[in-house]
Coordinates of C-alpha atoms and ligand atoms in Angstrom, one line a residue:
M21 CA 0.0 0.0 0.0
H22 CA 1.3 3.5 -0.9
I23 CA 1.3 6.0 1.9
I24 CA 1.1 9.4 0.3
T25 CA 1.4 12.7 2.1
T26 CA 1.4 15.5 -0.4
P27 CA -1.2 16.6 -3.0
G28 CA 1.4 16.5 -5.8
A29 CA 2.3 12.9 -4.9
M30 CA -1.4 11.9 -4.7
S31 CA -2.0 13.4 -8.2
A32 CA 1.0 11.5 -9.6
W33 CA -0.2 8.2 -8.2
S34 CA -3.7 8.8 -9.6
D35 CA -2.4 9.9 -13.0
E36 CA -0.3 6.9 -13.3
H37 CA -3.4 4.7 -13.0
R38 CA -5.6 6.9 -15.2
V39 CA -3.0 6.8 -18.0
A40 CA -3.0 3.0 -17.7
G41 CA -6.7 3.0 -18.2
R42 CA -7.6 2.1 -14.6
R43 CA -10.6 3.6 -12.8
V44 CA -9.6 5.3 -9.5
A45 CA -11.8 5.5 -6.5
L46 CA -11.4 7.7 -3.4
V47 CA -13.0 7.1 0.0
P48 CA -12.5 10.3 2.0
T49 CA -12.4 9.8 5.8
M50 CA -11.2 11.5 8.9
G51 CA -9.8 8.3 10.2
A52 CA -10.7 6.3 13.3
L53 CA -11.7 3.7 10.7
H54 CA -14.5 1.3 11.5
E55 CA -16.6 -1.3 9.7
G56 CA -18.7 1.5 8.1
H57 CA -15.6 2.9 6.4
L58 CA -14.6 -0.6 5.2
A59 CA -18.0 -1.0 3.7
L60 CA -17.3 2.2 1.8
V61 CA -14.0 0.8 0.6
D62 CA -15.7 -2.5 -0.5
E63 CA -18.3 -0.5 -2.4
A64 CA -15.5 1.6 -4.0
R65 CA -13.8 -1.6 -5.2
R66 CA -17.0 -2.6 -7.1
H67 CA -16.7 0.6 -9.1
A68 CA -13.0 1.0 -9.6
D69 CA -9.7 -0.8 -10.3
V70 CA -7.7 1.0 -7.6
V71 CA -8.9 2.4 -4.3
A72 CA -7.4 5.1 -2.2
V73 CA -8.6 6.2 1.3
S74 CA -7.8 9.7 2.6
I75 CA -7.3 10.2 6.3
F76 CA -7.4 13.8 7.3
V77 CA -9.0 15.4 10.4
N78 CA -10.0 18.6 8.7
P79 CA -9.8 21.6 11.0
L80 CA -12.0 23.8 8.7
Q81 CA -15.1 21.7 9.4
F82 CA -15.0 21.9 13.2
N83 CA -16.9 24.7 14.7
R84 CA -15.8 23.8 18.3
P85 CA -12.1 23.6 19.0
D86 CA -12.7 21.1 21.8
D87 CA -14.4 18.8 19.3
F88 CA -11.4 19.1 16.9
T89 CA -9.0 18.4 19.8
A90 CA -11.0 15.4 21.1
Y91 CA -11.5 13.8 17.7
P92 CA -9.8 10.4 17.7
R93 CA -6.6 10.1 15.6
P94 CA -5.4 6.4 15.8
I95 CA -3.3 6.8 12.7
D96 CA -1.1 3.7 13.2
D97 CA -4.2 1.5 13.7
D98 CA -5.9 3.1 10.7
L99 CA -2.9 2.4 8.4
A100 CA -2.8 -1.2 9.6
I101 CA -6.5 -1.5 8.9
C102 CA -6.0 -0.1 5.4
R103 CA -3.1 -2.5 4.7
A104 CA -5.1 -5.5 6.0
H105 CA -8.1 -4.5 3.9
G106 CA -6.0 -4.3 0.7
L107 CA -6.2 -0.6 0.0
D108 CA -4.0 0.5 -2.8
A109 CA -3.1 3.9 -1.3
A110 CA -3.7 5.9 1.8
Y111 CA -3.5 9.7 1.4
V112 CA -2.5 11.2 4.8
P113 CA -1.7 14.8 4.4
T114 CA -0.8 17.1 7.3
A115 CA -2.8 20.3 7.9
S116 CA 0.1 22.3 6.4
D117 CA 0.2 20.2 3.3
M118 CA -3.5 20.9 2.9
Y119 CA -3.6 24.5 4.1
P120 CA -0.1 26.0 3.5
S121 CA 0.5 29.6 4.6
G122 CA -1.3 31.9 2.1
F123 CA -4.2 29.5 1.6
E124 CA -7.4 31.6 1.2
T125 CA -9.8 29.9 -1.3
H126 CA -12.9 28.2 -0.1
V127 CA -15.9 26.4 -1.7
E128 CA -19.0 28.1 -0.5
P129 CA -22.0 25.8 -0.5
G130 CA -25.5 27.2 -1.0
A131 CA -28.9 26.9 0.7
L132 CA -28.5 23.1 1.3
A133 CA -25.9 24.0 3.8
T134 CA -28.0 26.6 5.8
V135 CA -30.5 24.1 7.2
L136 CA -30.4 21.2 9.7
E137 CA -26.7 20.5 10.6
G138 CA -25.7 23.7 8.8
A139 CA -27.9 25.8 11.1
Q140 CA -26.4 24.2 14.2
R141 CA -22.8 24.2 13.1
P142 CA -22.0 27.4 11.3
G143 CA -19.2 27.0 8.7
H144 CA -19.2 23.2 9.0
F145 CA -20.2 22.5 5.4
R146 CA -18.0 25.2 3.9
G147 CA -15.1 23.3 5.6
V148 CA -16.4 20.0 4.2
T149 CA -16.9 21.3 0.6
T150 CA -13.5 23.0 0.7
V151 CA -11.6 19.9 1.9
V152 CA -13.6 17.5 -0.4
A153 CA -12.8 19.7 -3.4
K154 CA -9.2 19.7 -2.4
L155 CA -9.1 15.9 -1.9
F156 CA -10.8 15.5 -5.3
G157 CA -8.3 17.9 -6.9
A158 CA -5.4 15.9 -5.5
A159 CA -6.7 12.4 -6.0
R160 CA -8.5 13.0 -9.3
P161 CA -10.9 10.0 -8.7
H162 CA -13.4 8.8 -11.2
V163 CA -15.6 7.8 -8.3
A164 CA -15.9 8.7 -4.6
V165 CA -17.9 6.9 -2.0
F166 CA -19.6 8.5 1.1
G167 CA -21.9 7.2 3.8
Q168 CA -25.5 8.1 4.0
K169 CA -25.2 8.6 7.7
D170 CA -24.0 12.1 6.9
F171 CA -27.1 12.6 4.7
Q172 CA -26.9 16.3 4.3
Q173 CA -23.1 16.1 3.6
L174 CA -23.8 13.6 0.9
T175 CA -26.5 15.8 -0.6
I176 CA -24.2 18.9 -0.6
I177 CA -21.2 17.0 -2.0
R178 CA -23.4 15.7 -4.9
R179 CA -24.5 19.3 -5.5
M180 CA -21.0 20.6 -5.5
T181 CA -19.7 17.9 -7.8
S182 CA -22.4 18.7 -10.3
D183 CA -22.3 22.5 -9.9
L184 CA -18.5 22.6 -10.4
D185 CA -18.5 20.1 -13.3
M186 CA -16.1 17.9 -11.5
G187 CA -17.1 14.8 -13.5
I188 CA -16.8 12.5 -10.5
E189 CA -19.4 9.8 -9.8
I190 CA -20.6 10.2 -6.2
I191 CA -21.9 7.0 -4.5
G192 CA -23.9 7.0 -1.2
L193 CA -23.9 3.9 0.9
P194 CA -26.5 3.0 3.4
T195 CA -25.5 3.4 7.1
V196 CA -23.8 0.4 8.7
R197 CA -25.1 -0.3 12.2
E198 CA -24.2 -2.1 15.3
A199 CA -26.4 -5.1 16.3
D200 CA -28.6 -2.9 18.4
G201 CA -29.1 -0.4 15.6
L202 CA -26.7 2.4 16.6
A203 CA -25.1 3.9 13.5
L204 CA -21.3 3.2 13.3
S205 CA -19.4 6.5 13.9
S206 CA -15.9 7.4 14.9
R207 CA -17.5 9.5 17.6
N208 CA -19.0 6.3 19.3
R209 CA -15.6 5.5 20.8
R210 CA -15.9 8.7 22.9
L211 CA -19.1 7.4 24.6
T212 CA -18.8 6.0 28.1
L213 CA -20.3 2.5 28.6
A214 CA -23.5 4.0 30.0
Q215 CA -23.8 6.5 27.2
R216 CA -23.2 3.8 24.6
V217 CA -26.1 1.8 26.1
A218 CA -28.3 4.9 26.1
A219 CA -27.4 5.9 22.6
V220 CA -29.6 3.1 21.2
C221 CA -32.5 5.6 21.8
V222 CA -31.4 7.4 18.6
P223 CA -32.1 4.5 16.1
R224 CA -35.1 3.5 18.2
A225 CA -36.6 7.0 17.9
L226 CA -36.2 6.8 14.1
D227 CA -37.6 3.2 14.1
R228 CA -40.7 4.4 16.0
L229 CA -41.1 7.3 13.5
A230 CA -40.7 5.0 10.5
E231 CA -43.1 2.5 11.9
A232 CA -45.8 5.2 12.6
C233 CA -45.2 6.5 9.0
S234 CA -45.6 3.1 7.5
T235 CA -48.9 2.6 9.4
G236 CA -50.4 5.8 8.0
E237 CA -49.2 8.8 10.1
R238 CA -48.1 11.5 7.6
D239 CA -48.1 14.5 9.8
T240 CA -44.5 15.5 10.4
V241 CA -45.2 17.4 13.6
R242 CA -46.8 14.3 15.2
L243 CA -44.1 12.0 13.8
T244 CA -41.3 14.3 15.2
E245 CA -43.0 14.4 18.7
L246 CA -43.3 10.6 18.7
A247 CA -39.6 10.2 18.0
R248 CA -38.6 13.0 20.4
S249 CA -40.5 11.4 23.2
I250 CA -38.2 8.4 23.0
V251 CA -35.0 10.5 23.2
D252 CA -36.4 12.6 25.9
A253 CA -37.2 9.5 28.0
E254 CA -33.4 8.6 28.1
P255 CA -31.8 10.6 30.9
L256 CA -28.3 10.6 29.3
A257 CA -29.5 11.9 26.0
R258 CA -30.0 15.5 25.1
F259 CA -32.2 16.1 22.1
E260 CA -30.9 18.6 19.6
H261 CA -33.0 18.4 16.5
L262 CA -35.1 16.1 14.5
E263 CA -36.6 17.2 11.2
I264 CA -38.4 15.6 8.4
V265 CA -37.3 17.0 5.0
H266 CA -37.4 16.3 1.3
P267 CA -34.3 14.1 0.5
D268 CA -33.2 16.2 -2.5
T269 CA -34.0 19.8 -1.5
L270 CA -33.7 19.3 2.3
E271 CA -36.8 21.5 2.7
S272 CA -39.0 21.0 5.7
L273 CA -42.1 19.0 5.1
T274 CA -45.4 19.4 6.9
T275 CA -46.9 16.2 5.4
I276 CA -45.2 13.2 3.9
N277 CA -46.5 12.6 0.4
D278 CA -43.9 10.5 -1.2
H279 CA -40.2 10.6 -0.2
A280 CA -38.8 12.1 2.9
V281 CA -35.9 11.7 5.3
A282 CA -35.9 12.2 9.0
V283 CA -32.6 13.5 10.3
T284 CA -31.6 13.9 13.9
A285 CA -28.9 14.9 16.2
V286 CA -28.6 13.9 19.9
W287 CA -26.0 14.8 22.5
F288 CA -24.5 12.5 25.1
D289 CA -22.6 14.9 27.3
D290 CA -20.2 16.5 24.8
V291 CA -20.5 13.8 22.1
R292 CA -23.0 14.6 19.4
L293 CA -24.4 11.8 17.4
I294 CA -26.3 12.1 14.1
D295 CA -28.5 9.6 12.3
N296 CA -31.3 9.6 9.7
R297 CA -34.0 7.4 8.2
L298 CA -35.3 7.5 4.6
L299 CA -39.1 7.3 4.5
S300 CA -41.3 6.6 1.5
V301 CA -45.1 6.1 1.3
Ligands
PAF5 O1 -17.5 12.4 6.5 C1 -16.3 12.7 6.9 O2 -15.6 11.9 7.5 C2 -15.7 14.1 6.5 O3 -16.7 15.1 6.6 C3 -15.1 14.1 5.1 C4 -16.1 13.9 4.0 C5 -13.9 13.1 5.1 C6 -14.4 15.5 4.9 O4 -13.5 15.8 5.9

């Protein structure tokens, strides 16, 4: 496995494969790799001849310095996981490789980034679009794979890729879950044992909502209240938001007529977990 640290070396690696007629896939991550990331890699392999993972904890997308500092960075374990999983390359730039002195250009997302997560975490998606554009610029992939757990992120990245004519196929993969339903996330490893047990209230709330929707409830206020009551009943959980929106436009819905997605964020002390559920009637 090639370990690549600079944008120039990343482009050279990718160009070599492109010239040889091979399809290149990129799986962008912030490390602390888990089964969910490996599912993205497996999916990438189905669409490309060579697969690179990027591992970079992007300072631009953290709106709280404490969250950035606390974000897990087990880089040796991550590289061992990548090797064991047969990755062709791992791109692990430093912050100064990505943002050298004088760096001043950002990718500004539009209205999709002002709602939901974007309303709670100002600047977050501008940081995401900027780093993903840079990762795409360096890795020049034909295809990139992202998890649907970050549903809004996936929607915004699809928009950016199309708006900026990047010509990269974006694939979204359904969320990988623990046996009890908790979505896999690098942040889960920051939960205490008691919080980890309590965190199952998040998928349960979404299950309850989806079940009520499938049995005929279409009113989003009533559906939201139903789900919220499950989170509120858990003493270690602090509800942040749950909204039911259109999956393409992310606009709030009052009634579910065809497709919708319920997205939520719940805190466990200083750990914020997100999850979502696609709904269709
Ligand atoms: O989803 C993530 O891990 C990050 O937001 C991403 C896409 C790697 C950009 O830093």
